[in-house]
XYZ file of C-alpha atoms in Angstrom:
652
model
C 9.974 -29.903 19.027
C 9.601 -26.622 17.126
C 6.104 -27.555 15.970
C 5.008 -28.435 19.500
C 6.451 -25.219 20.912
C 4.720 -23.189 18.209
C 1.339 -24.752 18.913
C 1.724 -24.208 22.638
C 2.669 -20.557 22.045
C -0.445 -19.971 19.946
C -2.666 -21.694 22.512
C -1.151 -19.567 25.281
C -1.780 -16.456 23.201
C -5.408 -17.454 22.650
C -5.842 -18.119 26.376
C -4.391 -14.685 27.165
C -6.864 -13.124 24.716
C -9.807 -14.765 26.432
C -8.509 -13.778 29.856
C -8.048 -10.212 28.612
C -11.640 -10.112 27.364
C -12.827 -11.176 30.820
C -10.710 -8.405 32.351
C -12.267 -5.930 29.915
C -15.776 -6.864 31.043
C -14.746 -6.268 34.627
C -13.106 -2.964 33.737
C -16.371 -1.510 32.420
C -17.541 -1.113 36.008
C -14.545 1.007 37.032
C -13.948 4.712 36.576
C -10.206 4.201 36.062
C -9.397 0.944 34.228
C -7.057 -1.421 35.965
C -3.973 -2.943 34.363
C -5.478 -6.430 34.014
C -6.454 -6.336 30.346
C -3.249 -4.479 29.462
C -1.138 -7.188 31.077
C -3.000 -9.893 29.191
C -2.507 -7.932 25.957
C 1.246 -7.876 26.553
C 1.078 -11.606 27.222
C -0.629 -12.148 23.864
C 2.109 -10.193 22.086
C 4.889 -12.138 23.817
C 3.297 -15.516 23.061
C 2.726 -14.726 19.378
C 6.270 -13.384 19.143
C 7.518 -16.729 20.458
C 5.467 -18.537 17.789
C 6.908 -16.314 15.062
C 10.458 -16.867 16.339
C 9.921 -20.637 16.296
C 8.526 -20.522 12.768
C 11.495 -18.486 11.575
C 13.832 -20.993 13.234
C 12.074 -23.782 11.333
C 12.254 -21.893 8.038
C 15.920 -20.946 8.388
C 16.887 -24.358 9.749
C 14.957 -26.310 7.092
C 12.651 -28.319 9.366
C 10.747 -30.076 6.583
C 8.677 -32.076 9.064
C 6.461 -28.949 9.258
C 4.141 -28.780 6.249
C 4.438 -25.024 5.898
C 8.248 -25.123 5.832
C 8.269 -27.936 3.265
C 5.839 -26.066 1.003
C 7.646 -22.697 1.038
C 11.396 -23.435 1.223
C 13.980 -25.921 0.075
C 17.658 -26.468 0.743
C 18.723 -24.037 -1.986
C 16.452 -21.138 -0.974
C 18.618 -18.097 -0.097
C 18.551 -16.970 3.528
C 16.694 -13.715 2.807
C 13.820 -15.571 1.187
C 13.771 -18.242 3.886
C 13.096 -15.481 6.376
C 10.573 -13.856 4.036
C 8.805 -17.194 3.542
C 6.965 -16.410 6.772
C 4.565 -14.338 4.675
C 4.951 -16.327 1.440
C 1.879 -18.547 1.869
C -1.483 -18.661 3.638
C -0.737 -19.906 7.151
C 2.416 -17.839 7.575
C 0.722 -14.684 6.334
C -2.014 -15.122 8.936
C 0.658 -15.671 11.584
C 2.279 -12.392 10.526
C -1.134 -10.685 10.651
C -1.728 -11.997 14.185
C 1.771 -10.927 15.251
C 1.346 -7.349 14.018
C -2.129 -7.145 15.546
C -0.910 -8.491 18.893
C 2.007 -6.042 18.935
C -0.259 -3.074 18.183
C -2.757 -4.238 20.803
C -0.020 -4.367 23.431
C 1.252 -0.934 22.392
C -2.224 0.570 22.668
C -2.682 -1.149 26.020
C 0.532 0.282 27.445
C 0.316 3.779 25.930
C -3.393 4.598 25.686
C -5.054 2.900 28.646
C -4.706 5.925 30.900
C -4.793 8.539 28.115
C -8.394 7.684 27.240
C -9.863 5.754 30.193
C -13.460 5.998 28.971
C -12.530 4.475 25.637
C -10.283 1.762 26.998
C -12.803 -1.054 27.732
C -14.411 -0.935 24.295
C -11.103 -0.384 22.477
C -9.376 -3.235 24.292
C -12.387 -5.494 23.765
C -12.322 -4.950 19.999
C -8.570 -5.457 19.659
C -8.482 -8.542 21.884
C -11.526 -9.942 20.104
C -9.799 -9.548 16.738
C -6.674 -11.200 18.137
C -8.782 -14.088 19.416
C -10.418 -14.539 16.006
C -7.147 -14.767 14.085
C -5.532 -16.941 16.741
C -8.513 -19.283 16.553
C -7.840 -19.626 12.824
C -4.182 -20.384 13.529
C -4.894 -23.102 16.093
C -7.657 -24.470 13.875
C -7.917 -24.661 10.068
C -4.815 -22.552 9.308
C -2.311 -24.242 11.624
C 1.169 -23.114 10.487
C 2.845 -25.798 12.627
C 0.977 -28.789 11.178
C 3.344 -31.742 10.681
C 3.737 -34.068 7.723
C 3.282 -37.816 8.294
C 6.434 -38.502 6.275
C 9.332 -36.052 6.346
C 10.484 -35.255 2.781
C 14.218 -34.988 2.047
C 13.705 -31.491 0.626
C 10.990 -28.856 0.332
C 9.164 -27.676 -2.761
C 10.395 -24.082 -2.453
C 8.783 -20.672 -2.553
C 6.817 -19.429 -5.555
C 9.550 -18.255 -7.989
C 7.817 -14.904 -8.469
C 8.183 -14.302 -4.738
C 11.921 -15.043 -4.588
C 12.983 -13.168 -7.669
C 13.289 -9.726 -6.063
C 14.336 -8.471 -2.599
C 11.151 -6.370 -2.351
C 9.443 -9.612 -1.312
C 11.125 -9.106 2.056
C 9.712 -5.583 2.452
C 6.469 -5.096 0.525
C 4.150 -7.565 2.370
C 5.152 -6.595 5.938
C 4.759 -2.887 5.187
C 1.357 -3.468 3.607
C 0.321 -5.592 6.592
C 1.245 -2.730 8.914
C -1.283 -0.624 7.050
C -3.925 -3.351 6.948
C -3.648 -4.261 10.606
C -2.955 -0.675 11.669
C -6.461 0.323 10.587
C -7.762 -1.912 13.388
C -6.591 0.618 15.992
C -8.654 3.661 14.865
C -11.554 1.259 14.286
C -11.238 0.012 17.852
C -11.091 3.564 19.188
C -14.169 4.499 17.147
C -16.102 1.506 18.488
C -14.870 2.309 21.981
C -16.217 5.844 21.629
C -19.610 4.553 20.481
C -19.786 2.180 23.425
C -18.706 4.926 25.844
C -21.407 7.338 24.699
C -22.140 10.039 22.122
C -20.007 12.605 23.976
C -16.781 10.559 23.774
C -15.327 12.603 20.952
C -11.743 12.457 22.280
C -11.176 9.252 20.320
C -10.204 11.221 17.199
C -7.403 13.134 18.908
C -6.109 9.939 20.522
C -6.224 7.902 17.329
C -4.947 10.516 14.839
C -1.343 9.201 14.972
C -2.659 5.689 14.378
C -4.782 6.863 11.452
C -1.845 8.640 9.859
C 0.520 5.746 10.577
C -1.817 3.203 8.986
C -2.328 5.461 5.965
C 1.429 5.920 5.634
C 2.030 2.155 5.721
C -0.705 1.552 3.145
C 0.824 4.205 0.893
C 4.286 2.687 1.183
C 2.892 -0.807 0.656
C 1.071 0.199 -2.518
C 4.152 1.969 -3.879
C 6.418 -0.990 -3.122
C 3.868 -3.349 -4.660
C 3.746 -1.287 -7.838
C 7.547 -1.308 -7.999
C 7.602 -5.083 -7.435
C 5.151 -5.565 -10.293
C 7.275 -3.316 -12.511
C 10.551 -5.058 -11.696
C 9.403 -8.688 -11.531
C 6.428 -9.491 -13.734
C 8.049 -8.360 -16.980
C 5.037 -6.725 -18.608
C 6.346 -3.175 -18.438
C 3.566 -1.860 -16.208
C 3.047 -1.181 -12.523
C -0.719 -1.461 -11.983
C -3.052 -3.933 -13.718
C -6.257 -3.509 -11.653
C -5.689 -7.013 -10.372
C -8.312 -7.956 -7.713
C -5.649 -8.248 -5.020
C -4.179 -4.876 -5.978
C -7.695 -3.465 -5.731
C -8.136 -5.058 -2.312
C -5.161 -3.026 -1.064
C -6.292 0.152 -2.824
C -9.775 0.130 -1.260
C -8.754 0.828 2.355
C -6.194 3.362 1.140
C -8.928 5.407 -0.535
C -11.162 5.403 2.532
C -8.197 5.918 4.884
C -7.242 9.000 2.859
C -10.753 10.318 3.394
C -10.458 9.428 7.094
C -7.205 11.403 7.492
C -8.874 14.544 6.154
C -12.145 14.011 8.010
C -10.311 13.572 11.316
C -8.414 16.797 10.641
C -11.690 18.677 10.166
C -13.192 17.218 13.334
C -10.194 18.113 15.481
C -9.849 21.603 14.041
C -13.465 22.619 13.464
C -15.602 20.213 15.528
C -17.358 18.967 12.375
C -17.882 15.638 10.570
C -18.120 13.585 13.768
C -20.429 10.913 12.372
C -18.586 10.943 9.047
C -15.268 10.235 10.790
C -16.663 7.317 12.783
C -18.148 5.750 9.657
C -14.907 6.179 7.703
C -12.890 4.516 10.486
C -15.272 1.556 10.453
C -15.385 1.251 6.660
C -11.595 1.478 6.319
C -11.018 -1.436 8.662
C -13.864 -3.545 7.316
C -12.365 -3.152 3.847
C -9.100 -4.611 5.155
C -11.125 -7.660 6.219
C -12.641 -7.763 2.737
C -9.127 -7.752 1.291
C -8.094 -10.519 3.672
C -11.052 -12.625 2.562
C -10.351 -12.008 -1.136
C -6.663 -12.924 -0.936
C -6.844 -15.832 1.508
C -10.170 -17.577 0.917
C -9.295 -18.982 -2.514
C -12.237 -17.277 -4.240
C -10.046 -15.922 -7.055
C -6.948 -16.727 -9.029
C -4.229 -14.070 -9.048
C -0.475 -13.835 -9.067
C -0.843 -12.238 -5.606
C -3.512 -14.526 -4.132
C -3.034 -17.662 -2.075
C -4.325 -21.088 -3.022
C -7.640 -22.690 -2.125
C -8.047 -23.023 1.615
C -10.477 -24.180 4.257
C -10.596 -20.865 6.078
C -12.792 -19.084 3.529
C -16.065 -19.753 5.404
C -14.492 -18.726 8.717
C -13.178 -15.470 7.232
C -16.542 -14.747 5.649
C -18.305 -15.418 8.944
C -15.896 -13.122 10.788
C -16.361 -10.386 8.189
C -20.149 -10.711 8.386
C -20.122 -10.604 12.191
C -17.891 -7.522 12.294
C -19.961 -5.740 9.654
C -23.336 -6.486 11.237
C -22.100 -5.640 14.720
C -20.636 -2.344 13.518
C -23.826 -1.430 11.646
C -25.949 -2.167 14.706
C -23.710 -0.054 16.915
C -23.719 2.810 14.409
C -27.502 2.698 14.141
C -27.712 2.914 17.922
C -25.273 5.785 18.456
C -25.220 7.854 15.280
C -28.364 9.878 16.089
C -26.569 11.193 19.177
C -23.445 12.331 17.326
C -24.078 16.040 16.831
C -21.777 18.550 15.200
C -20.185 21.121 17.508
C -18.716 23.473 14.913
C -20.453 26.208 12.988
C -21.900 25.766 9.525
C -19.126 26.346 7.023
C -19.000 28.254 3.788
C -18.848 26.506 0.435
C -15.667 28.488 -0.305
C -13.721 27.003 2.615
C -11.202 24.280 3.203
C -13.587 22.067 5.170
C -16.155 22.225 2.354
C -13.586 20.982 -0.126
C -12.581 18.220 2.297
C -16.198 17.047 2.191
C -16.221 17.149 -1.613
C -12.902 15.292 -1.712
C -14.238 12.621 0.600
C -17.301 12.134 -1.572
C -15.060 11.591 -4.594
C -12.788 9.222 -2.669
C -15.800 7.157 -1.605
C -17.099 7.154 -5.191
C -13.720 5.838 -6.331
C -13.749 3.196 -3.591
C -17.282 2.142 -4.561
C -16.214 1.817 -8.195
C -13.200 -0.318 -7.327
C -15.281 -2.427 -4.926
C -18.019 -3.118 -7.471
C -15.545 -3.878 -10.246
C -13.671 -6.289 -7.977
C -16.571 -8.071 -6.297
C -19.018 -8.208 -9.220
C -17.206 -11.061 -11.052
C -17.101 -13.063 -7.817
C -20.812 -12.590 -7.213
C -21.689 -13.547 -10.790
C -19.575 -16.680 -10.615
C -21.032 -17.664 -7.245
C -24.632 -17.209 -8.409
C -24.505 -18.326 -12.065
C -21.296 -20.301 -12.410
C -20.160 -18.090 -15.284
C -16.772 -16.400 -15.278
C -16.793 -12.708 -16.140
C -13.990 -10.190 -15.956
C -13.933 -6.479 -15.259
C -10.742 -5.216 -16.804
C -8.695 -2.029 -16.928
C -10.949 -0.266 -19.488
C -13.799 -0.127 -16.969
C -11.629 1.134 -14.117
C -9.752 3.633 -16.260
C -12.955 5.032 -17.743
C -14.553 5.681 -14.352
C -11.561 6.384 -12.128
C -9.770 8.824 -14.448
C -12.343 11.676 -14.329
C -12.888 11.126 -10.602
C -9.153 11.240 -9.992
C -8.703 14.443 -11.957
C -11.575 16.090 -10.072
C -9.987 14.936 -6.803
C -6.661 16.420 -7.842
C -8.228 19.773 -8.704
C -10.156 19.921 -5.426
C -6.956 19.081 -3.540
C -5.263 22.117 -5.047
C -8.230 24.367 -4.336
C -8.472 23.138 -0.749
C -4.843 24.064 -0.192
C -5.376 27.675 -1.253
C -8.653 28.285 0.588
C -8.714 28.779 4.327
C -10.747 27.364 7.193
C -14.165 28.845 7.930
C -14.573 31.373 5.141
C -12.085 32.406 2.476
C -11.296 36.007 1.690
C -11.131 37.811 -1.633
C -7.336 37.569 -1.463
C -7.588 33.779 -1.219
C -9.864 33.640 -4.240
C -7.510 35.888 -6.216
C -4.598 33.643 -5.315
C -6.555 30.606 -6.486
C -7.260 32.477 -9.735
C -3.530 32.964 -10.255
C -2.916 29.262 -9.633
C -5.675 28.357 -12.096
C -4.118 30.662 -14.707
C -0.767 28.918 -14.277
C -2.461 25.533 -14.687
C -4.249 26.710 -17.826
C -0.963 27.944 -19.242
C 0.631 24.544 -18.540
C -2.214 22.754 -20.326
C -1.954 25.060 -23.345
C 1.824 24.605 -23.440
C 1.392 20.814 -23.329
C -1.062 20.909 -26.233
C 1.291 23.159 -28.211
C 4.179 20.780 -27.512
C 2.310 17.935 -29.182
C 0.476 16.266 -26.306
C -2.589 14.611 -27.805
C -5.908 13.687 -26.245
C -8.314 15.881 -24.322
C -8.047 13.768 -21.189
C -4.252 13.995 -21.210
C -4.245 17.761 -21.642
C -6.815 18.137 -18.846
C -4.683 15.883 -16.670
C -1.667 18.098 -17.276
C -3.702 21.103 -16.164
C -4.981 19.326 -13.032
C -1.475 18.226 -12.070
C -0.107 21.727 -12.653
C -2.953 23.262 -10.617
C -2.304 21.029 -7.601
C 1.479 21.377 -7.781
C 1.258 25.165 -8.152
C -1.126 25.445 -5.191
C 1.257 23.544 -2.900
C 4.242 25.534 -4.144
C 2.470 28.857 -3.587
C 1.491 27.985 -0.011
C 4.982 26.759 0.873
C 6.476 29.893 -0.723
C 4.209 32.131 1.390
C 5.526 30.587 4.578
C 9.113 30.829 3.390
C 8.737 34.495 2.438
C 7.447 35.297 5.916
C 10.629 33.941 7.490
C 12.842 35.510 4.850
C 11.375 38.876 5.791
C 12.664 38.203 9.301
C 16.201 37.719 7.980
C 16.355 33.964 7.344
C 18.158 32.598 4.312
C 16.124 30.695 1.723
C 17.313 27.179 2.704
C 17.028 27.960 6.396
C 13.570 29.456 5.986
C 12.368 26.429 4.020
C 13.607 23.957 6.624
C 12.328 26.027 9.533
C 8.847 26.574 8.161
C 8.428 22.862 7.472
C 9.732 21.767 10.869
C 7.938 24.450 12.869
C 4.538 23.768 11.276
C 5.227 20.232 10.217
C 1.654 18.962 10.104
C 0.464 21.703 7.757
C 3.466 21.758 5.447
C 3.870 18.001 5.480
C 0.341 17.875 4.105
C 1.327 20.276 1.340
C 4.333 18.077 0.515
C 2.133 14.972 0.417
C -0.153 16.726 -2.060
C 2.871 17.817 -4.096
C 4.141 14.237 -4.150
C 0.727 13.060 -5.300
C 0.806 15.573 -8.159
C 4.277 14.387 -9.207
C 3.180 10.731 -9.099
C 0.048 11.457 -11.138
C 2.199 13.303 -13.678
C 4.251 10.121 -14.006
C 1.130 7.997 -14.440
C -0.274 10.320 -17.086
C 3.023 10.527 -18.961
C 3.669 6.776 -18.892
C 0.207 6.016 -20.254
C -0.024 8.803 -22.815
C 2.862 7.853 -25.096
C 4.020 4.368 -24.137
C 5.800 2.477 -26.925
C 6.183 -1.320 -26.974
C 8.093 -3.500 -29.463
C 8.298 -7.312 -29.653
C 11.038 -8.669 -31.871
C 12.871 -11.915 -32.638
C 16.511 -10.948 -33.205
C 19.786 -12.711 -33.835
C 22.868 -12.071 -31.768
C 24.497 -8.962 -33.207
C 21.285 -7.676 -34.823
C 20.030 -4.167 -34.044
C 16.480 -3.347 -32.888
C 15.133 0.226 -33.036
C 12.546 1.402 -30.496
C 11.602 4.938 -29.504
C 14.841 6.579 -30.562
C 17.025 3.810 -29.116
C 19.106 1.227 -30.916
C 19.538 -2.068 -29.093
C 21.863 -4.923 -30.017
C 21.939 -8.367 -28.401
C 25.651 -9.016 -27.933
C 25.524 -12.654 -26.782
C 23.665 -15.317 -24.820
C 25.292 -16.228 -21.524
C 24.332 -18.759 -18.827
C 25.255 -19.109 -15.167
C 24.363 -21.593 -12.440
C 23.369 -20.661 -8.886
C 22.394 -22.966 -6.033
C 18.691 -22.189 -6.434
C 18.397 -21.481 -10.175
C 19.930 -21.393 -13.633
C 20.126 -17.923 -15.204
C 20.406 -17.053 -18.890
C 21.381 -13.465 -19.745
C 21.207 -11.592 -23.015
C 23.473 -8.517 -22.627
C 22.038 -5.714 -24.761
C 24.100 -2.701 -25.839
C 22.061 0.491 -26.104
C 22.726 3.707 -27.992
C 20.628 6.711 -28.911
C 19.692 6.819 -32.575
C 21.460 3.735 -33.848
C 24.015 4.798 -36.419
C 26.949 3.628 -34.332
C 25.438 0.230 -33.612
C 24.303 -0.282 -37.191
C 27.823 0.397 -38.384
C 29.231 -2.230 -36.030
C 30.965 0.219 -33.708
C 30.445 0.304 -29.959
C 28.023 2.907 -28.642
C 29.560 5.912 -26.964
C 28.969 6.096 -24.087
C 28.349 2.376 -23.851
C 25.229 1.299 -21.921
C 24.659 -2.413 -21.428
C 21.405 -3.819 -20.056
C 21.245 -7.425 -18.886
C 17.719 -8.862 -19.098
C 17.587 -12.501 -18.045
C 15.468 -15.568 -17.532
C 15.595 -17.574 -14.303
C 14.960 -21.321 -14.288
C 14.063 -22.505 -10.788
C 14.348 -26.169 -10.016
C 10.747 -26.665 -8.914
C 9.128 -24.251 -11.385
C 7.530 -25.289 -14.652
C 8.133 -22.018 -16.479
C 11.053 -19.577 -16.391
C 10.762 -16.247 -14.614
C 12.050 -13.259 -16.605
C 13.941 -10.455 -14.909
C 13.644 -7.163 -16.843
C 16.490 -4.710 -17.214
C 15.615 -1.030 -16.884
C 17.457 2.126 -17.817
C 15.664 4.871 -15.923
C 16.046 8.630 -16.353
C 13.907 11.563 -15.295
C 12.578 11.731 -18.861
C 11.719 8.092 -19.618
C 12.406 4.432 -18.881
C 13.856 1.934 -21.338
C 12.531 -1.465 -20.233
C 13.909 -4.629 -21.838
C 12.654 -8.178 -21.212
C 14.137 -11.426 -22.482
C 10.980 -13.335 -23.417
C 12.715 -16.350 -24.976
C 15.923 -17.580 -26.593
C 17.367 -20.358 -28.733
C 21.078 -21.146 -28.165
C 21.220 -23.235 -31.327
C 20.184 -20.461 -33.702
C 21.609 -17.737 -31.448
C 18.307 -15.847 -31.390
C 16.372 -14.083 -28.653
C 12.871 -12.674 -28.302
C 12.921 -9.178 -26.773
C 10.145 -7.039 -25.399
C 11.217 -3.394 -25.430
C 9.044 -0.812 -23.693
C 9.711 2.937 -23.673
C 7.609 4.705 -21.031
C 7.960 8.433 -20.304
C 8.104 9.801 -16.746
C 7.891 6.452 -14.926
C 10.570 7.615 -12.493
C 8.238 10.461 -11.488
C 5.877 7.878 -9.996
C 8.556 6.559 -7.657
C 9.827 10.076 -6.842
C 6.325 11.373 -6.090
C 5.490 8.317 -3.998
C 8.733 8.656 -2.059
C 7.935 12.316 -1.356
C 4.497 11.315 -0.054
C 6.043 8.746 2.277
C 8.750 11.080 3.589
C 6.228 13.882 4.118
C 3.818 11.491 5.825
C 6.594 10.376 8.152
C 7.372 14.021 8.885
C 3.736 14.633 9.833
C 3.751 11.526 12.014
C 6.933 12.534 13.840
C 5.944 13.736 17.334
C 6.483 17.441 18.071
C 9.089 18.583 20.563
C 7.678 19.007 24.054
């Protein structure tokens, strides 16, 4: 019954899409668009919502007659991961994609139809067309409600890596919001091209959508890095995995789009550039969808082989060719309205930043796609690993960071001598930080330069925020009150400064964690002490516990600084006990380790139980000491909070 209701809901949604497209064609002949297409868009959202609700009912209720439910859950799967199984495999992830897209389409239809009437037919046509494409996949080769000929007594369960951390319930939906959210500015951009070269209002209308999609992508990447750090047990947070790269690509171009849209709204410049960036950002989300769901690669993040690869590739090709044709038709008519700007201006540095961001995106794209192309053409497997990406991306990233700081200090139009002097003071502070780092023992030219770039960007943001605060303090405000007021009163400007400051903090964490990371592998007996990076660690015992969905083996580890107390057999003071473990899931062939982390502002102590032998009372430990890892999460959190502050609508 659930399967039949789900199929009917998806068919109704597809029918509403097609009816909405017909209404869009009729609306192109009207000066003020009627509500027809908007009503059909709401119908699509309601029908897909019904399909999602039915799928969740099947997952929670354990309806193993549905193939998707049987392949992603079993009777022992905890409730949280039953709900999260909606996006745990191919068909469910596409259903989630279609649900988010349908909801955003309905929101745009209700809120933006009358705000931008000239753009509405083209915008609605693009969004409804995308909905129709993904719904066609769901009623065709990726049917999430397909039934099994014989109902099994139990399901096979979710991939253990996906049910070993609660971030599974948060990371994919947030990332999907960013992926699918980029469809809205893309649709507005296409709508503006269809409406005519003078339809420049699309940027102002779509700016909240651009920022919202960027914010969701940022949060999704941060949560994904944290998931990798907490679950995979390798002590890192970014491995340049192809699926990680697929999520990074649209973030890079969306970052360029955020800044380009700001320049167009404020200065009337970069019109063509902004349209192209909106198109590229969304098309890269389709590239990521193809990479992760077509079965063309093997990854811990990717889905298995599927029959929808050709359909996804055809959809990507059609969207790309159609967008290129439309751009070729309209781009010659997109003329700049603002004046030519000075090289020493904020808009000039935005252009330079965007060039670097696109260079970084091109590097990641080539490094990700090249192995796939080689394998498809020659049959040989090649890999492009972290050394390639680190070698190319590192200097580009440092240049981007420096330009970000300079762009904060300079002003729009043409900077004054006072602005240049202020930038000189910031540069002097950055140089002093780099010299101090070298004197403190930091080794490596790249690391010292990175310290200077981080200090330059952080100092620039701090100086600009301090200038605004001093202005209010001169009017009698207290320091805390002035800080809050200046941020809230000019939230878009100062939220941008805080985002840049968060980026500098996160980069400082990345640089620190890579510059002096220490890793130790050791086979130890219970009661034996291991020394790593100034810590002494002792495995106290091996302990096991049974849960409905898994068997867990812990190795409690006492930790002390130095090691004299532990070596002498006394308890550490104060006592810190970490509990790394291994999880044995019933349907998994290999155990899944769960690291234990002691995190401080200075460094992380990361302990993994790699193996154990109860008979000999021995354990294999991986101990990783990484400086400043917590700065990555703190900087990323600041970026997200500041982005949300910029997205918050102003008081009317």
